[in-house]
Amino acid sequence: MQVRKRFLMAGVGLLAAGAFVSSASAVTNIKAVSGLKRSNTITQNFLKNMVEPLNAVGKGVVAMKYLGGHSVVPPRKAAKALQRGQFDWLHSPISYYIGAVPEGYAFLASNVPVQVFRANGGWEILQEVFKKKVGARLIGFGPNKTKYNMYLMMMPKFDKDGVPDLNGVKMRATGTYRPLFNALGASTINMKSSEIYTGIQRGVVSGFGWPDVAIVPLGLHKIVKYRVTPAFYVTNSVETMNLNFYNKLSKEAKGIIDNVAIGYEATGPIYMEAQRSKEEKILHAEGVKDIALKGGAAKKYLAIAHGAIWEQLAKRSPEFGAKLKAKMYRE
């Protein structure tokens, strides 16, 4: 009897230990990758305002581990890697996979707050797009007020309305900037962000577009001569998850992720504005001069920028282009 009792007690102990292990393993671990380098301001925003809060609020339920950026997967291959399940979460500008999701242009040309198109049905349309085109779940839009500027090595020519005329100028561009630069007459060259500095030094390009933050970390403030204002577009850096992975999450985990993402959409712009203000002072201290378009010139410049994007989207996404414009843009 004593031997049997000892075995029974041992069995109970093992069951208890098993229950403990099962409970501990119930934490869902998310592997995250970024399309931009860790040092990039937009990536830092993601780490501070999405990853850190998620790990704090989700303790015991869900946790995120950041694996890195370029060192994990080339940015232009990241969306496909996410779809294959190579990792679970992608923080990246849609510009890197705009060929697969041309609807990413809608983020760039949007001029209403994310809270508006979350409420008016625009978000649901975007969910349909990401599900259909890259097998992903759209989670959040953190740096949703970060805009872009055009940077030049020379004073440009201007058209009769005072808008920069870039005929004969070679500009470094990704899918983000190409519609605008082409509309202004420039020819565009695709190159990595890490190659812009040497590209300018060697005269391969005479300018580029870049967010109104994260130019200092690349050292470009030391070489560029002019910045054209006003700023245009809104960054299309978004958070997406592998759809199969997301669907397998518990209801509690999904709720935590979605709530933290909505909070990130409020705190992210505050963080980014602080960084923008800091970098702008450094930029001007290095002698970079602003070409500030005013009045009708500024209005036309922004109309060209936004119009070029919506025109591209209408051509490349007849199914979703007009629907997204109706939800995300005010004339």
Coordinates of C-alpha atoms in Angstrom, one line a residue:
M1 CA 0.0 0.0 0.0
Q2 CA 2.8 2.4 0.9
V3 CA 4.5 1.7 -2.4
R4 CA 1.3 2.3 -4.3
K5 CA 0.7 5.5 -2.4
R6 CA 4.1 6.7 -3.3
F7 CA 3.5 6.0 -7.0
L8 CA 0.1 7.8 -6.8
M9 CA 1.7 10.8 -5.2
A10 CA 4.5 10.8 -7.8
G11 CA 1.9 10.7 -10.5
V12 CA 0.0 13.6 -9.0
G13 CA 3.3 15.5 -8.8
L14 CA 4.0 14.8 -12.5
L15 CA 0.6 15.9 -13.5
A16 CA 1.0 19.1 -11.5
A17 CA 4.4 19.7 -13.1
G18 CA 2.9 19.0 -16.5
A19 CA 0.1 21.5 -15.9
F20 CA 2.6 24.1 -14.9
V21 CA 4.6 23.5 -18.1
S22 CA 1.5 23.6 -20.2
S23 CA 0.4 26.9 -18.6
A24 CA 3.9 28.4 -19.0
S25 CA 4.0 27.3 -22.7
A26 CA 0.6 28.9 -23.3
V27 CA 2.4 32.2 -23.8
T28 CA 2.3 33.0 -27.6
N29 CA 5.7 34.2 -28.8
I30 CA 5.7 36.4 -31.9
K31 CA 8.8 36.7 -34.1
A32 CA 9.0 40.2 -35.6
V33 CA 11.1 41.6 -38.4
S34 CA 11.4 45.2 -39.7
G35 CA 11.9 46.4 -43.3
L36 CA 14.1 49.2 -42.0
K37 CA 17.2 49.0 -39.9
R38 CA 17.0 48.9 -36.1
S39 CA 18.6 52.3 -35.8
N40 CA 16.0 53.9 -38.1
T41 CA 13.8 56.3 -36.2
I42 CA 10.6 54.7 -37.5
T43 CA 11.9 51.3 -36.3
Q44 CA 12.8 52.8 -32.9
N45 CA 9.2 54.1 -32.7
F46 CA 7.9 50.6 -33.3
L47 CA 10.2 49.1 -30.7
K48 CA 9.3 51.7 -28.0
N49 CA 5.6 52.2 -28.7
M50 CA 4.5 48.8 -30.0
V51 CA 6.9 46.1 -28.8
E52 CA 7.6 47.4 -25.3
P53 CA 3.9 48.0 -24.4
L54 CA 2.8 44.7 -25.9
N55 CA 5.3 42.8 -23.8
A56 CA 4.2 44.7 -20.7
V57 CA 0.5 44.4 -21.2
G58 CA 0.6 40.9 -22.7
K59 CA 2.7 39.3 -19.9
G60 CA 1.7 35.7 -19.5
V61 CA -0.3 35.7 -22.7
V62 CA 1.6 37.1 -25.6
A63 CA 5.2 38.3 -26.1
M64 CA 7.1 39.7 -29.1
K65 CA 10.7 39.2 -29.9
Y66 CA 12.3 41.5 -32.5
L67 CA 14.6 39.5 -34.7
G68 CA 16.1 42.4 -36.7
G69 CA 15.8 44.1 -40.1
H70 CA 18.0 43.7 -43.2
S71 CA 20.1 41.1 -41.6
V72 CA 17.1 38.7 -41.4
V73 CA 15.6 39.2 -44.8
P74 CA 16.1 41.8 -47.6
P75 CA 13.3 44.4 -47.3
R76 CA 11.8 43.7 -50.7
K77 CA 11.5 40.0 -49.9
A78 CA 10.1 40.5 -46.4
A79 CA 6.3 40.4 -47.4
K80 CA 6.7 37.1 -49.2
A81 CA 8.7 35.7 -46.2
L82 CA 5.9 36.8 -43.9
Q83 CA 3.4 35.1 -46.1
R84 CA 5.5 31.8 -46.0
G85 CA 5.6 32.0 -42.2
Q86 CA 9.3 32.6 -42.0
F87 CA 8.4 35.0 -39.2
D88 CA 5.1 36.2 -37.7
W89 CA 5.1 40.0 -37.8
L90 CA 6.4 42.5 -40.3
H91 CA 7.0 46.2 -39.5
S92 CA 7.7 47.8 -42.9
P93 CA 6.9 50.5 -45.4
I94 CA 4.5 49.0 -47.9
S95 CA 6.7 50.7 -50.6
Y96 CA 9.0 47.7 -50.4
Y97 CA 6.2 45.4 -51.6
I98 CA 4.1 47.9 -53.5
G99 CA 4.1 45.6 -56.5
A100 CA 2.1 43.0 -54.5
V101 CA 0.0 45.6 -52.7
P102 CA -0.4 48.7 -54.8
E103 CA -3.2 49.7 -52.4
G104 CA -0.4 50.7 -50.1
Y105 CA -0.4 53.9 -52.1
A106 CA -3.7 54.8 -50.3
F107 CA -1.7 55.3 -47.0
L108 CA 0.7 57.6 -48.7
A109 CA -2.0 59.8 -50.2
S110 CA -4.4 59.7 -47.3
N111 CA -5.1 63.1 -45.6
V112 CA -7.5 62.0 -42.9
P113 CA -6.5 60.5 -39.5
V114 CA -6.3 56.8 -39.2
Q115 CA -9.0 56.9 -36.6
V116 CA -11.4 58.2 -39.3
F117 CA -10.8 55.4 -41.8
R118 CA -10.8 52.8 -39.0
A119 CA -14.3 54.0 -38.2
N120 CA -15.8 54.6 -41.7
G121 CA -15.1 51.2 -43.2
G122 CA -11.7 52.0 -44.8
W123 CA -9.9 49.7 -42.4
E124 CA -12.1 46.7 -43.4
I125 CA -11.3 47.3 -47.1
L126 CA -7.6 47.3 -46.3
Q127 CA -8.0 44.1 -44.3
E128 CA -9.6 42.5 -47.4
V129 CA -6.7 43.7 -49.5
F130 CA -4.0 42.3 -47.2
K131 CA -5.7 39.0 -46.8
K132 CA -6.2 38.6 -50.6
K133 CA -2.8 39.8 -51.8
V134 CA -0.2 38.8 -49.2
G135 CA -2.0 36.5 -46.7
A136 CA -1.6 39.0 -43.9
R137 CA -3.6 40.7 -41.2
L138 CA -3.3 44.5 -41.0
I139 CA -2.6 45.3 -37.3
G140 CA -1.7 49.0 -37.0
F141 CA -0.4 52.2 -38.5
G142 CA 1.9 53.7 -35.9
P143 CA 3.8 56.6 -37.6
N144 CA 0.6 57.8 -39.2
K145 CA 1.5 61.5 -39.3
T146 CA 5.1 61.3 -40.4
K147 CA 5.4 63.0 -43.8
Y148 CA 8.1 63.3 -46.5
N149 CA 10.3 66.0 -48.0
M150 CA 12.2 66.3 -51.2
Y151 CA 15.9 66.9 -50.8
L152 CA 18.2 68.4 -53.6
M153 CA 21.8 69.1 -54.2
M154 CA 21.0 72.2 -56.3
M155 CA 18.5 75.0 -56.6
P156 CA 15.9 73.6 -59.1
K157 CA 14.3 75.3 -62.0
F158 CA 10.6 76.3 -61.5
D159 CA 7.6 76.2 -63.7
K160 CA 5.4 79.3 -64.3
D161 CA 3.4 78.5 -61.1
G162 CA 6.5 78.3 -58.9
V163 CA 6.6 74.5 -58.7
P164 CA 10.0 72.7 -59.0
D165 CA 10.7 71.5 -62.6
L166 CA 12.9 68.4 -62.4
N167 CA 13.4 67.8 -66.1
G168 CA 16.9 66.4 -66.7
V169 CA 17.4 65.7 -63.0
K170 CA 18.1 62.2 -61.7
M171 CA 16.4 61.3 -58.4
R172 CA 16.8 58.3 -56.2
A173 CA 13.3 56.9 -55.7
T174 CA 11.4 54.0 -54.4
G175 CA 7.7 53.3 -55.2
T176 CA 6.9 55.9 -52.6
Y177 CA 8.4 58.9 -54.5
R178 CA 8.5 57.7 -58.1
P179 CA 5.0 59.0 -59.1
L180 CA 5.7 62.5 -57.8
F181 CA 9.2 62.8 -59.2
N182 CA 8.1 61.5 -62.6
A183 CA 5.2 64.0 -62.5
L184 CA 7.8 66.8 -61.9
G185 CA 9.8 65.6 -64.9
A186 CA 12.7 63.7 -63.2
S187 CA 14.1 60.4 -64.2
T188 CA 14.3 58.0 -61.2
I189 CA 16.9 55.5 -60.1
N190 CA 16.3 52.7 -57.6
M191 CA 19.0 52.3 -54.9
K192 CA 19.2 51.2 -51.3
S193 CA 18.9 53.9 -48.7
S194 CA 22.4 53.0 -47.6
E195 CA 23.7 53.9 -51.1
I196 CA 22.1 57.4 -51.3
Y197 CA 25.2 59.1 -49.7
T198 CA 27.7 57.6 -52.2
G199 CA 25.2 58.0 -55.0
I200 CA 25.1 61.8 -54.4
Q201 CA 28.9 61.9 -53.9
R202 CA 29.5 60.2 -57.3
G203 CA 26.8 62.3 -59.1
V204 CA 24.6 59.3 -59.8
V205 CA 21.6 61.2 -58.4
S206 CA 21.0 64.8 -57.6
G207 CA 18.3 64.4 -55.0
F208 CA 16.0 62.0 -53.2
G209 CA 12.8 61.8 -51.1
W210 CA 12.9 60.9 -47.4
P211 CA 10.6 61.0 -44.4
D212 CA 10.9 64.2 -42.3
V213 CA 12.7 62.1 -39.7
A214 CA 15.6 59.6 -39.9
I215 CA 17.7 61.6 -42.3
V216 CA 20.4 62.3 -39.6
P217 CA 21.1 58.7 -38.8
L218 CA 22.1 58.2 -42.5
G219 CA 24.4 61.2 -42.4
L220 CA 22.6 62.8 -45.3
H221 CA 22.2 66.1 -43.4
K222 CA 26.0 66.6 -43.9
I223 CA 25.8 66.4 -47.7
V224 CA 22.4 67.6 -48.9
K225 CA 22.0 71.3 -49.8
Y226 CA 18.3 72.0 -50.1
R227 CA 15.0 70.7 -48.6
V228 CA 11.7 71.5 -50.4
T229 CA 8.7 72.2 -48.3
P230 CA 5.8 71.7 -47.6
A231 CA 6.1 68.1 -46.7
F232 CA 4.0 65.7 -48.7
Y233 CA 2.3 62.2 -48.2
V234 CA 2.1 60.2 -45.1
T235 CA 4.4 57.3 -44.4
N236 CA 3.0 53.9 -45.3
S237 CA 5.0 51.9 -42.6
V238 CA 2.4 49.5 -41.1
E239 CA 2.2 46.5 -38.9
T240 CA 1.1 43.2 -40.4
M241 CA 0.9 39.6 -39.2
N242 CA 0.9 36.3 -41.0
L243 CA -2.8 35.6 -41.3
N244 CA -2.6 31.9 -40.4
F245 CA -0.6 32.8 -37.3
Y246 CA -3.1 35.5 -36.3
N247 CA -6.1 33.3 -36.8
K248 CA -4.6 30.7 -34.4
L249 CA -4.2 33.3 -31.6
S250 CA -6.5 33.1 -28.6
K251 CA -9.2 35.7 -28.3
E252 CA -7.4 37.3 -25.4
A253 CA -4.1 37.5 -27.3
K254 CA -5.9 39.1 -30.3
G255 CA -7.6 41.7 -28.0
I256 CA -4.3 42.6 -26.4
I257 CA -2.5 43.0 -29.7
D258 CA -5.3 45.1 -31.3
N259 CA -5.6 47.4 -28.2
V260 CA -1.9 48.0 -28.0
A261 CA -1.8 48.7 -31.8
I262 CA -4.6 51.3 -31.4
G263 CA -2.6 52.9 -28.6
Y264 CA 0.5 52.9 -30.8
E265 CA -1.4 54.9 -33.4
A266 CA -1.8 57.6 -30.8
T267 CA 1.6 57.5 -29.1
G268 CA 3.7 56.9 -32.2
P269 CA 3.0 60.3 -33.8
I270 CA 4.0 62.1 -30.6
Y271 CA 7.3 60.2 -30.5
M272 CA 7.9 60.9 -34.2
E273 CA 7.2 64.6 -33.9
A274 CA 9.7 64.9 -31.1
Q275 CA 12.3 63.3 -33.3
R276 CA 11.4 65.4 -36.3
S277 CA 11.8 68.6 -34.4
K278 CA 15.2 67.5 -33.0
E279 CA 16.5 66.5 -36.4
E280 CA 15.3 69.6 -38.1
K281 CA 17.5 71.7 -35.8
I282 CA 20.5 69.6 -36.7
L283 CA 19.6 69.8 -40.4
H284 CA 19.5 73.6 -40.3
A285 CA 22.7 73.8 -38.2
E286 CA 24.5 72.0 -41.0
G287 CA 23.5 74.7 -43.4
V288 CA 20.7 72.9 -45.3
K289 CA 18.4 75.6 -46.8
D290 CA 14.6 75.3 -47.2
I291 CA 13.0 76.0 -50.5
A292 CA 9.6 76.9 -49.0
L293 CA 6.8 76.9 -51.6
K294 CA 4.0 79.2 -50.6
G295 CA 0.4 79.9 -51.7
G296 CA -0.6 78.6 -55.1
A297 CA 2.8 76.9 -55.7
A298 CA 2.5 74.9 -52.5
K299 CA -1.1 74.0 -53.3
K300 CA -0.2 72.8 -56.8
Y301 CA 2.9 70.9 -55.5
L302 CA 0.8 68.9 -53.0
A303 CA -2.0 68.4 -55.6
I304 CA 0.6 66.9 -58.0
A305 CA 1.9 64.7 -55.3
H306 CA -1.4 63.4 -54.1
G307 CA -2.9 63.3 -57.6
A308 CA -0.1 61.2 -59.0
I309 CA -0.6 58.6 -56.2
W310 CA -4.3 58.3 -56.6
E311 CA -3.9 58.1 -60.4
Q312 CA -1.4 55.3 -60.0
L313 CA -3.7 53.5 -57.6
A314 CA -6.8 53.8 -59.9
K315 CA -4.8 52.2 -62.7
R316 CA -3.2 49.4 -60.6
S317 CA -6.2 48.6 -58.4
P318 CA -9.5 49.2 -60.2
E319 CA -11.1 46.9 -57.6
F320 CA -10.1 48.9 -54.5
G321 CA -8.6 52.3 -55.6
A322 CA -11.8 54.3 -55.8
K323 CA -13.2 52.7 -52.6
L324 CA -10.1 53.6 -50.6
K325 CA -9.9 57.1 -51.9
A326 CA -13.5 57.7 -50.8
K327 CA -12.6 56.5 -47.2
M328 CA -9.1 57.9 -46.9
Y329 CA -9.0 61.2 -48.8
R330 CA -10.8 64.6 -48.6
E331 CA -10.7 66.9 -51.7

